[in-house]
XYZ file of N, CA and C in Angstrom:
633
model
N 62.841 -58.202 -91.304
C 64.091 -58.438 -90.595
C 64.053 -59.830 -89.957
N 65.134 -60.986 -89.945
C 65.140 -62.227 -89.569
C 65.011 -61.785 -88.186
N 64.363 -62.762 -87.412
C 64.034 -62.967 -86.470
C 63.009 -61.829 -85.420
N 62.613 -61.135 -86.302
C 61.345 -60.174 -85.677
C 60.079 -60.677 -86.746
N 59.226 -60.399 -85.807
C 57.792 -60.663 -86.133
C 56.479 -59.582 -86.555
N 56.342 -58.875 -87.319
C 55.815 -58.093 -87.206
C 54.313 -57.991 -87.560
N 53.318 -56.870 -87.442
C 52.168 -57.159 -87.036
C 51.529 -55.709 -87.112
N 50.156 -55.412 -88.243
C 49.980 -54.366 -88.298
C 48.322 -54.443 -87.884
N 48.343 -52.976 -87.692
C 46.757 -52.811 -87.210
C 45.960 -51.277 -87.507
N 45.572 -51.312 -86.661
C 44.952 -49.581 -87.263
C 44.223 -49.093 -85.617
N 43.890 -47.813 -85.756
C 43.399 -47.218 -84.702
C 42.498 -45.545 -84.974
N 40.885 -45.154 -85.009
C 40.331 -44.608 -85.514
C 41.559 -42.784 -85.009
N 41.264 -42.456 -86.054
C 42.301 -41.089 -85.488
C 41.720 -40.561 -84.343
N 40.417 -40.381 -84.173
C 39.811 -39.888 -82.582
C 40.307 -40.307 -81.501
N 40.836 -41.600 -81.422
C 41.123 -42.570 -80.313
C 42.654 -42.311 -80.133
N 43.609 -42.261 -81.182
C 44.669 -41.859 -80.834
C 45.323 -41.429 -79.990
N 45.050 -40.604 -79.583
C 45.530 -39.760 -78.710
C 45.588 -40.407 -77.148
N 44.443 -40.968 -77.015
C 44.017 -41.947 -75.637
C 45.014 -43.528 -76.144
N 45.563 -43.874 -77.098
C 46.415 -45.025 -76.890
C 47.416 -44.560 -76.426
N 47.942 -43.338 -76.971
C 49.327 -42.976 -77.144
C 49.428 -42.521 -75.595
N 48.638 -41.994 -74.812
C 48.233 -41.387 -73.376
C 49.047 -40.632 -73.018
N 49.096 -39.602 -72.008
C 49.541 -38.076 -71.613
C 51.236 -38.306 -71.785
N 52.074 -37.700 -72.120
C 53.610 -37.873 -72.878
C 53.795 -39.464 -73.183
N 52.584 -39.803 -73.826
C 53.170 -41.173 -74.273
C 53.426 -42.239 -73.225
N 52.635 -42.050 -71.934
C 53.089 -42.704 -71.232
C 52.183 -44.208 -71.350
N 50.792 -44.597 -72.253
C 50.286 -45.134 -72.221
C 50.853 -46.746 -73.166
N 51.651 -45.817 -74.600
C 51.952 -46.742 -75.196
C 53.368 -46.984 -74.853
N 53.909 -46.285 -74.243
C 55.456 -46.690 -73.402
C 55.052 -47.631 -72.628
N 54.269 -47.810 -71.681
C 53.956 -49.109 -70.714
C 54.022 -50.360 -71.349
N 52.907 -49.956 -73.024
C 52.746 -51.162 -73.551
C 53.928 -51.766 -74.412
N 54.988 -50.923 -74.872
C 56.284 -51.870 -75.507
C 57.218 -52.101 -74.131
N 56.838 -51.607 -73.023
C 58.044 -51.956 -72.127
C 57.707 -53.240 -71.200
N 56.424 -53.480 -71.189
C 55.581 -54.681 -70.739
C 55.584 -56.123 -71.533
N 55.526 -55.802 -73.592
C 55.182 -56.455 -74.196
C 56.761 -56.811 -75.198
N 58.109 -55.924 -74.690
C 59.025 -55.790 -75.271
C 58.679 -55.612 -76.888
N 58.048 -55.056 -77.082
C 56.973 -55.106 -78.895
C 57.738 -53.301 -79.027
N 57.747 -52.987 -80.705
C 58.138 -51.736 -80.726
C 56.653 -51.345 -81.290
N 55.859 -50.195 -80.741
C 55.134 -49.485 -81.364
C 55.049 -48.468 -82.517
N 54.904 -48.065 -83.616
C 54.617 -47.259 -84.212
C 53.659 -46.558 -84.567
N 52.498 -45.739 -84.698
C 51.546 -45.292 -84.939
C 51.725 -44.224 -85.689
N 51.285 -44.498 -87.288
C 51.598 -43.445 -88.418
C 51.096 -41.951 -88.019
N 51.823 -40.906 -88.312
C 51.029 -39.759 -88.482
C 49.301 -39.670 -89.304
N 48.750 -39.025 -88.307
C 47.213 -38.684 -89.447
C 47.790 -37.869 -90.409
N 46.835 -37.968 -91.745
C 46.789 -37.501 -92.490
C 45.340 -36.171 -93.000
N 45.617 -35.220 -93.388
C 44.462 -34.328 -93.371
C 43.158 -35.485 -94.223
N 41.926 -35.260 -93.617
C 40.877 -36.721 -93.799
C 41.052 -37.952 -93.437
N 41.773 -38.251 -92.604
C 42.145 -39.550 -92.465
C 41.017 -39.748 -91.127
N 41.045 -41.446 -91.545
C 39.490 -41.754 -90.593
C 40.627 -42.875 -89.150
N 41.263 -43.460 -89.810
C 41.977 -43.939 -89.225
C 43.874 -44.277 -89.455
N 44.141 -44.790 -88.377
C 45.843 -44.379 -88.388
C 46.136 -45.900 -88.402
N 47.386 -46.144 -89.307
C 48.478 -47.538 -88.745
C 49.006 -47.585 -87.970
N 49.037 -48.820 -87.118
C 49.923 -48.930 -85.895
C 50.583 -50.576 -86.860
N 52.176 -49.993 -86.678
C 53.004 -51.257 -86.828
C 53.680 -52.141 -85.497
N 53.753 -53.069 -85.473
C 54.243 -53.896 -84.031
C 55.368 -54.585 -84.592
N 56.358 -54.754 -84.013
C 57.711 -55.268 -84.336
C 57.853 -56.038 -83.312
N 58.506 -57.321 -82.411
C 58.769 -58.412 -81.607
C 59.826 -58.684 -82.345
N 60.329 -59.702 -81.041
C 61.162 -60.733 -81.231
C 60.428 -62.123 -81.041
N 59.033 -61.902 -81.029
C 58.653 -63.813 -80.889
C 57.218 -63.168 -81.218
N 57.003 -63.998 -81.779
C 54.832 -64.034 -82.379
C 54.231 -64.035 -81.369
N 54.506 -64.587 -80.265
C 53.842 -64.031 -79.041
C 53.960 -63.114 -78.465
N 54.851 -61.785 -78.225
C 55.096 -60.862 -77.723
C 54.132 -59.966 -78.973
N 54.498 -60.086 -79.866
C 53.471 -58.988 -80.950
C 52.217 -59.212 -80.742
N 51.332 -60.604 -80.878
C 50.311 -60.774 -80.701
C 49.669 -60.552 -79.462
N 50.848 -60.396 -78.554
C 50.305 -59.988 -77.375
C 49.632 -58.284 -76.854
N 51.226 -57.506 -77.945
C 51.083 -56.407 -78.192
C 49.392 -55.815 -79.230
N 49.334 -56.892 -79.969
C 47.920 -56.471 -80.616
C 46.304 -56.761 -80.086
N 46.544 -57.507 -78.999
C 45.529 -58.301 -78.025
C 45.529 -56.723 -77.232
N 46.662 -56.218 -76.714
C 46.414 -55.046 -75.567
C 45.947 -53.987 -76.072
N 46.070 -53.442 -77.529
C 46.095 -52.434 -78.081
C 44.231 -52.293 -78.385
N 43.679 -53.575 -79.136
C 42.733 -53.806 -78.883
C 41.519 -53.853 -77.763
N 42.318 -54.372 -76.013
C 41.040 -53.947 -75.242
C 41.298 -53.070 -75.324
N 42.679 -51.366 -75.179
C 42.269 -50.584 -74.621
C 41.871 -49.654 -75.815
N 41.486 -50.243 -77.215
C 40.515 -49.441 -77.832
C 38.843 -49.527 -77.240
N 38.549 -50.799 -76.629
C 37.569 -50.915 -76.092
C 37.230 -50.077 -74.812
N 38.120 -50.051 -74.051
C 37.930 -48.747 -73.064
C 37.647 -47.522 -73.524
N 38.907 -46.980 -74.487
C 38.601 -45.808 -74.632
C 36.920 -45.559 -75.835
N 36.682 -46.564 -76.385
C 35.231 -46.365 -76.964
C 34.316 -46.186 -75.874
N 34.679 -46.900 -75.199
C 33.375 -46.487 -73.293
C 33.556 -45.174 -73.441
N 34.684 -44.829 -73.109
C 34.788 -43.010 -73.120
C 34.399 -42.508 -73.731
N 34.630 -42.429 -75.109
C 33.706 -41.772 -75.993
C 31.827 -41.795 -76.177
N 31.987 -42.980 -75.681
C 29.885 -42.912 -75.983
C 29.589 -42.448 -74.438
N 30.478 -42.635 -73.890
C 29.812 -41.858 -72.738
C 29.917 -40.222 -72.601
N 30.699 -39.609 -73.216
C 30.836 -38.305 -73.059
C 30.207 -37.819 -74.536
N 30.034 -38.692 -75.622
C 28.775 -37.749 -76.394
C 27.541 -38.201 -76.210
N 27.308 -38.846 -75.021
C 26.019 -39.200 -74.439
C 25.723 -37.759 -72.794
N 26.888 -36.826 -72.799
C 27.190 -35.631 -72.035
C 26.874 -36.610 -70.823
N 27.550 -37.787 -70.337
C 27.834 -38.147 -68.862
C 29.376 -38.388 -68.761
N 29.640 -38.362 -67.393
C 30.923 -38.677 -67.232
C 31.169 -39.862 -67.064
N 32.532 -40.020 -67.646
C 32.838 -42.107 -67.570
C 32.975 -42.470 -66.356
N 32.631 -43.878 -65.899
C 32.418 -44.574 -64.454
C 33.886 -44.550 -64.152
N 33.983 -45.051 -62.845
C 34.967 -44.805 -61.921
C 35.851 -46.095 -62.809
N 34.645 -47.189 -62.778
C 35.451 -48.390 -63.512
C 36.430 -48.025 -64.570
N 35.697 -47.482 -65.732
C 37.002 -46.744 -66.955
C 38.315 -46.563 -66.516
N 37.896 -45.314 -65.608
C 39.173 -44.846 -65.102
C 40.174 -45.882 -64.194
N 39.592 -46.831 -63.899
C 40.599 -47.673 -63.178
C 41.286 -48.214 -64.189
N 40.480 -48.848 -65.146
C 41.014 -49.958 -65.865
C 41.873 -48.912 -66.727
N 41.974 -48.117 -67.324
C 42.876 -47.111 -68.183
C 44.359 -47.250 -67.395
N 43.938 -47.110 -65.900
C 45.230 -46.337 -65.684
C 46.044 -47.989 -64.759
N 45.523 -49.216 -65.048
C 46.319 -49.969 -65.310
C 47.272 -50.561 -65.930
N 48.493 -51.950 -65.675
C 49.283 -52.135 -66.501
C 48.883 -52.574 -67.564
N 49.318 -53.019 -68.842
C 48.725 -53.443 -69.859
C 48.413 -55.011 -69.930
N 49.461 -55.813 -68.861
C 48.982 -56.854 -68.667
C 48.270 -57.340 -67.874
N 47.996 -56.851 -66.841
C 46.912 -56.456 -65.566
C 45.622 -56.253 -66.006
N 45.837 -55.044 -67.054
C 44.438 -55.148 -67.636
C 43.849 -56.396 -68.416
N 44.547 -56.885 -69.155
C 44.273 -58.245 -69.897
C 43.830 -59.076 -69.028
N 44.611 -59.114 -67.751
C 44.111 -60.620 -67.000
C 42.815 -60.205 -66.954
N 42.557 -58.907 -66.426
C 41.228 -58.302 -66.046
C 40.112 -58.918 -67.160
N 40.546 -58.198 -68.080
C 39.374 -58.691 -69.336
C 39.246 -60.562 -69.557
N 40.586 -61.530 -69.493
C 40.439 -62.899 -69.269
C 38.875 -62.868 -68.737
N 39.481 -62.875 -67.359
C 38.697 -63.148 -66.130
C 36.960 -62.651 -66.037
N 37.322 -62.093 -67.071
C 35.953 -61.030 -66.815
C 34.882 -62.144 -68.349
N 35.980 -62.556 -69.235
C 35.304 -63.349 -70.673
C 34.521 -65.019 -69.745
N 35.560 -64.904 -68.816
C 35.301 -66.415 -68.072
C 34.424 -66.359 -67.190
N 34.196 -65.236 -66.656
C 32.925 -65.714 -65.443
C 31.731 -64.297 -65.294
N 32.342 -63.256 -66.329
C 31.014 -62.142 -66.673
C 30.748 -61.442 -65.777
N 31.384 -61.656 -64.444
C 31.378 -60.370 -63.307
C 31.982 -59.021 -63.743
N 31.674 -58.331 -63.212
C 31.873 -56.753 -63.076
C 33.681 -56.505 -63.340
N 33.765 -55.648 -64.011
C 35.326 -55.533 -64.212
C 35.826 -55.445 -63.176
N 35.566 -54.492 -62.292
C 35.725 -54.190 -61.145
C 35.997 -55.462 -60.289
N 34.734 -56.009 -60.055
C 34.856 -57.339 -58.998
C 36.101 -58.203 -59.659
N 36.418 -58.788 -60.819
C 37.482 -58.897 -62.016
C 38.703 -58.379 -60.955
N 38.980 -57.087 -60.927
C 40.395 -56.811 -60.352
C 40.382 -56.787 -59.524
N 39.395 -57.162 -58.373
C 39.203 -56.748 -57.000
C 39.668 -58.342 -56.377
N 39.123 -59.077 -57.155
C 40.139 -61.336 -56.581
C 41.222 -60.854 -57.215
N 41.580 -60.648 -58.370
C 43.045 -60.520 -58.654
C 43.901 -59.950 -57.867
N 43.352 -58.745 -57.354
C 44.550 -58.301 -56.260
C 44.429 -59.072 -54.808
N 43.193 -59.790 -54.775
C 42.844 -60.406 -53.403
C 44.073 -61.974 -53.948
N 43.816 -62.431 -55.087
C 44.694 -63.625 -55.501
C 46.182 -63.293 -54.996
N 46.570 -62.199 -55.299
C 48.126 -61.757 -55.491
C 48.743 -62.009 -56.920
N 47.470 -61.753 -57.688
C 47.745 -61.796 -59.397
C 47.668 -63.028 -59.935
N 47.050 -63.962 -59.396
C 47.164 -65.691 -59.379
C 45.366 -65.446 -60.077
N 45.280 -65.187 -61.676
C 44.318 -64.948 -62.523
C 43.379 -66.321 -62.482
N 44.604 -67.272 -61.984
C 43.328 -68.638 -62.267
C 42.750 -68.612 -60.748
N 43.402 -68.316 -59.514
C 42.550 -68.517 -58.379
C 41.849 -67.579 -58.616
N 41.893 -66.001 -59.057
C 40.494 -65.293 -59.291
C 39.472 -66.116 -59.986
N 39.425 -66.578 -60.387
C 38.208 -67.414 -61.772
C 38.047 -67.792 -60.739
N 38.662 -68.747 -59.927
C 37.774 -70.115 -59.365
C 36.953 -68.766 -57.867
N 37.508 -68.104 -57.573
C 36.846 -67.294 -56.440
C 35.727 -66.579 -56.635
N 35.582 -66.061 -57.955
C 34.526 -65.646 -58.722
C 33.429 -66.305 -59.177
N 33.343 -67.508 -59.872
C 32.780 -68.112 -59.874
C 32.371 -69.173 -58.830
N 32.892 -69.258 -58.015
C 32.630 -70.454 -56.441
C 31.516 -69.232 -55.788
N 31.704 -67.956 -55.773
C 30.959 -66.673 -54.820
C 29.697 -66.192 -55.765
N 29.587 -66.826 -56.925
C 28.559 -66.394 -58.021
C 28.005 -67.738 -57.837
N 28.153 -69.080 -57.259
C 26.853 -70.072 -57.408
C 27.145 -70.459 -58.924
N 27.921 -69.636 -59.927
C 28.166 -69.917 -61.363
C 26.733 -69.336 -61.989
N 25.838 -68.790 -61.407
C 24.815 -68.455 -62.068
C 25.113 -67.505 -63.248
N 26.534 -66.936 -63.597
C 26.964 -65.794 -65.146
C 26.929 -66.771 -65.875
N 27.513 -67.811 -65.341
C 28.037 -68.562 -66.527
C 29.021 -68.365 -67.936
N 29.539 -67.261 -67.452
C 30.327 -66.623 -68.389
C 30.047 -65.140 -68.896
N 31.332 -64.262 -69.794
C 30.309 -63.217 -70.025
C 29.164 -63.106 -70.830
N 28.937 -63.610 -71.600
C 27.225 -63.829 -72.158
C 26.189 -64.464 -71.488
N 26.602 -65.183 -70.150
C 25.094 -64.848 -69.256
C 24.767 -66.550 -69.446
N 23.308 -66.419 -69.003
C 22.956 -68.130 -69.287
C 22.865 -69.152 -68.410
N 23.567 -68.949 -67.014
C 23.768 -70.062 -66.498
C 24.799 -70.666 -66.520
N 24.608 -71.892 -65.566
C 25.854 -73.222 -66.156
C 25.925 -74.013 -67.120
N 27.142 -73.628 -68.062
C 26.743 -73.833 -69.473
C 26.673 -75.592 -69.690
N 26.177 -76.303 -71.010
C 26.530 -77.832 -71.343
C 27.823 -77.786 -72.194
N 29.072 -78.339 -71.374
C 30.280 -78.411 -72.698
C 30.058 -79.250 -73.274
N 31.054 -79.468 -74.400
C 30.993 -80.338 -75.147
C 31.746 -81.544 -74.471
N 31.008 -82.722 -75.167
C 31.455 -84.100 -74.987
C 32.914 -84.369 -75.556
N 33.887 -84.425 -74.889
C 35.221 -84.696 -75.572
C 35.377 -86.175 -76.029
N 34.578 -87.091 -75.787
C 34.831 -88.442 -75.720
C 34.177 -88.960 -76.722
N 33.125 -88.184 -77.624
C 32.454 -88.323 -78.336
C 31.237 -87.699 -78.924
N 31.349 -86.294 -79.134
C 30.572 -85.868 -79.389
C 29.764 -85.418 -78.297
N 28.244 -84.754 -78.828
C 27.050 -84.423 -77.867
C 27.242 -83.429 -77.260
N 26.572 -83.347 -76.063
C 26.603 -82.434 -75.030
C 26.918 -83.116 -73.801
N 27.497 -83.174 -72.775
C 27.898 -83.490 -71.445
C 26.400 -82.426 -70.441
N 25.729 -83.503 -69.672
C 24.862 -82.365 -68.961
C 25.539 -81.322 -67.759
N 25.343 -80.312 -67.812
C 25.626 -79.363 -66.649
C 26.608 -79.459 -65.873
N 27.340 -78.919 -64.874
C 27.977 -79.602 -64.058
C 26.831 -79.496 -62.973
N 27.069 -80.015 -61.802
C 25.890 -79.579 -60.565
C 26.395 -78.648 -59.717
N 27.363 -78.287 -59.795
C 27.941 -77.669 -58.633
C 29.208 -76.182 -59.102
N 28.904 -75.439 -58.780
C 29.631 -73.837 -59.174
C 31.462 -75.017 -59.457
N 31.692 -75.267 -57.973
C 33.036 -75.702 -58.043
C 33.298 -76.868 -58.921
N 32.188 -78.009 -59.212
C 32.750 -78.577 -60.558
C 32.764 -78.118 -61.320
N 32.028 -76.897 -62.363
C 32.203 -75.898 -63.464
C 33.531 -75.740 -63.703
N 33.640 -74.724 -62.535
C 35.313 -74.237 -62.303
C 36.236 -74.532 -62.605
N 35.743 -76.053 -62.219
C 37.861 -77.233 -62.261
C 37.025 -77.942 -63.705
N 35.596 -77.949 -64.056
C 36.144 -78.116 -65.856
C 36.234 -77.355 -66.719
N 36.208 -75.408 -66.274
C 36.447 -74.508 -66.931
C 38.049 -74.735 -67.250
N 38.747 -74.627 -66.137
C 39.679 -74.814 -65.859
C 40.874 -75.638 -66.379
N 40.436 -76.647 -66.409
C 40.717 -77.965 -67.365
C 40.692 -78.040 -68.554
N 39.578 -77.504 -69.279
C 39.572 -77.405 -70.349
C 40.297 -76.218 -70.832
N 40.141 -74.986 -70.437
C 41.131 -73.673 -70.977
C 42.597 -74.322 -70.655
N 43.203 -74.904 -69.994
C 44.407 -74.807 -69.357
C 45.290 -75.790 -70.914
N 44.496 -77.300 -70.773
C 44.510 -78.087 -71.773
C 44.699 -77.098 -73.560
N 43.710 -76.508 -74.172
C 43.490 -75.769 -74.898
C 44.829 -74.262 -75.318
N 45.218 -74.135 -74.035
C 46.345 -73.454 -73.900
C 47.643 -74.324 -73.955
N 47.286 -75.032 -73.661
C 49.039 -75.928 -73.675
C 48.834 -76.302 -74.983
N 48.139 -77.218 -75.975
C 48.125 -77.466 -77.135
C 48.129 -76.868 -78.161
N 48.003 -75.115 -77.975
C 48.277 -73.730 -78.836
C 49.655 -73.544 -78.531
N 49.623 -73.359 -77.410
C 51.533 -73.352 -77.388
C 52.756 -73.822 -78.116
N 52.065 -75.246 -77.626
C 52.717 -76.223 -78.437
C 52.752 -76.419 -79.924
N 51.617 -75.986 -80.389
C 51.887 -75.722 -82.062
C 52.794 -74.564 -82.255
N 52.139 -73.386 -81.777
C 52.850 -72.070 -81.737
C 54.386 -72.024 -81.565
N 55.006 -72.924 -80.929
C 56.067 -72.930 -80.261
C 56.427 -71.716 -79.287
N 55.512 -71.376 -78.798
C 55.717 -70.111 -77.817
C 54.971 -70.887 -76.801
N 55.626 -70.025 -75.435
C 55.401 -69.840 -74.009
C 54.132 -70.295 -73.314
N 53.770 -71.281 -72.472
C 52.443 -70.767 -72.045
C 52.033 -69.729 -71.409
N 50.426 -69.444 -71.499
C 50.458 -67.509 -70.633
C 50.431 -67.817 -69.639
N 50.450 -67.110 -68.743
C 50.450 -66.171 -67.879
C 49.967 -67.301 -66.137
N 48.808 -67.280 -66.789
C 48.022 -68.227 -65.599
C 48.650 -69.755 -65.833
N 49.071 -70.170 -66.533
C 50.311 -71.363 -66.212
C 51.073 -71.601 -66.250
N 52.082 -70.253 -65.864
C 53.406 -70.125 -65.226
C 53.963 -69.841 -66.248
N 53.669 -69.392 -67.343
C 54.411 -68.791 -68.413
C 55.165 -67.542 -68.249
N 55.080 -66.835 -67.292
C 55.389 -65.563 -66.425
C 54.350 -64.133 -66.700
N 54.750 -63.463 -65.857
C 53.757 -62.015 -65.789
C 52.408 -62.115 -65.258
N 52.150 -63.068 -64.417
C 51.170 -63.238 -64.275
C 51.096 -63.132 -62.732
N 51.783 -61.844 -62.241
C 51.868 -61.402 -60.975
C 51.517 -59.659 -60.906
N 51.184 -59.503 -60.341
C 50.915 -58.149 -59.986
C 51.942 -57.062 -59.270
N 52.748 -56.066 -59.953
C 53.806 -55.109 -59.751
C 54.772 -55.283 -60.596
């Protein structure tokens, strides 16, 4: 159809049920958040996994829709290895489940950028007032930068933009920050700009408030 975008994916039939969440209220959040139409095919007797179709009006609203659908397959896999491991899922799960769908995303951002605790993650965000980039810099300024991200490591060496190499270290948590910062922000405006879509969220592209 001219001017929709559409966008397919899949979802293991076990998990189903946890996208779609108690009367559907899970994947209703996510087309009424992402304006995206959801579909998720009926299982079939043997079927290992199900289609989910995404419909938009802009490549960014679908892709956005397939970015959300994705962490919260990652949640609900926590759930599952934790309950055929016969423990009950952490308090964390349950928070992050029964968030918005874009709330949760900032969550996971924030959490790729500086590797703190999901938890600690939504705990500056609501201290920010949903302002995802002052969480980063609060997170990482109160960590010394010693995560260095979520894979750990330290304060990482970026790359040399001016020519190659490596640039050494920054020295200081708060210079990291403002060249984490700098560089994602940069990196985001120049995707946009090809894309011809919106910038996100954390640079005023909208939704990037909390309620």
């Amino acid at each position: 159809e001219e001017g929709r975008h559409a966008r397919v994916t899949s979802i293991p039939t076990e998990l189903a049920a946890g996208l779609i969440g108690r009367q559907g209220a899970a994947i209703s959040r996510m087309q009424e958040d992402s304006g995206a139409s959801i579909n998720i095919s009926k299982p079939q007797p043997g079927d290992a996994s199900q289609r989910i179709d995404i419909c938009a009006s802009s490549a960014a609203a679908a892709d956005e829709a397939v970015t959300w659908i994705a962490t919260r397959l990652t949640d609900l896999r926590g759930v599952r290895d934790a309950q055929e491991r016969g423990l009950s899922f952490s308090d964390e799960l349950k928070t992050l489940l029964a968030l918005r769908p874009r709330v949760r995303q900032q969550v996971e951002s924030i959490y790729q950028m500086c590797g703190a605790a999901r938890e600690e993650c939504l705990r500056a965000l609501e201290e920010s007032g949903g302002d995802a980039q002052a969480a980063v810099e609060t997170l990482l300024l109160a960590d010394g930068g010693a995560s260095g991200g979520a894979n750990g490591g330290g304060l990482p060496s970026l790359p040399d933009q001016r020519g190659g190499g490596q640039l050494p270290p920054p020295a200081t948590a708060e210079e990291l920050a403002i060249d984490l910062l700098r560089r994602d922000a940069r990196g985001a405006l120049e995707r946009a700009s090809q894309e011809e879509s919106p910038p996100p969220y954390w640079l005023g592209g909208g939704g990037g408030r909390l309620g």
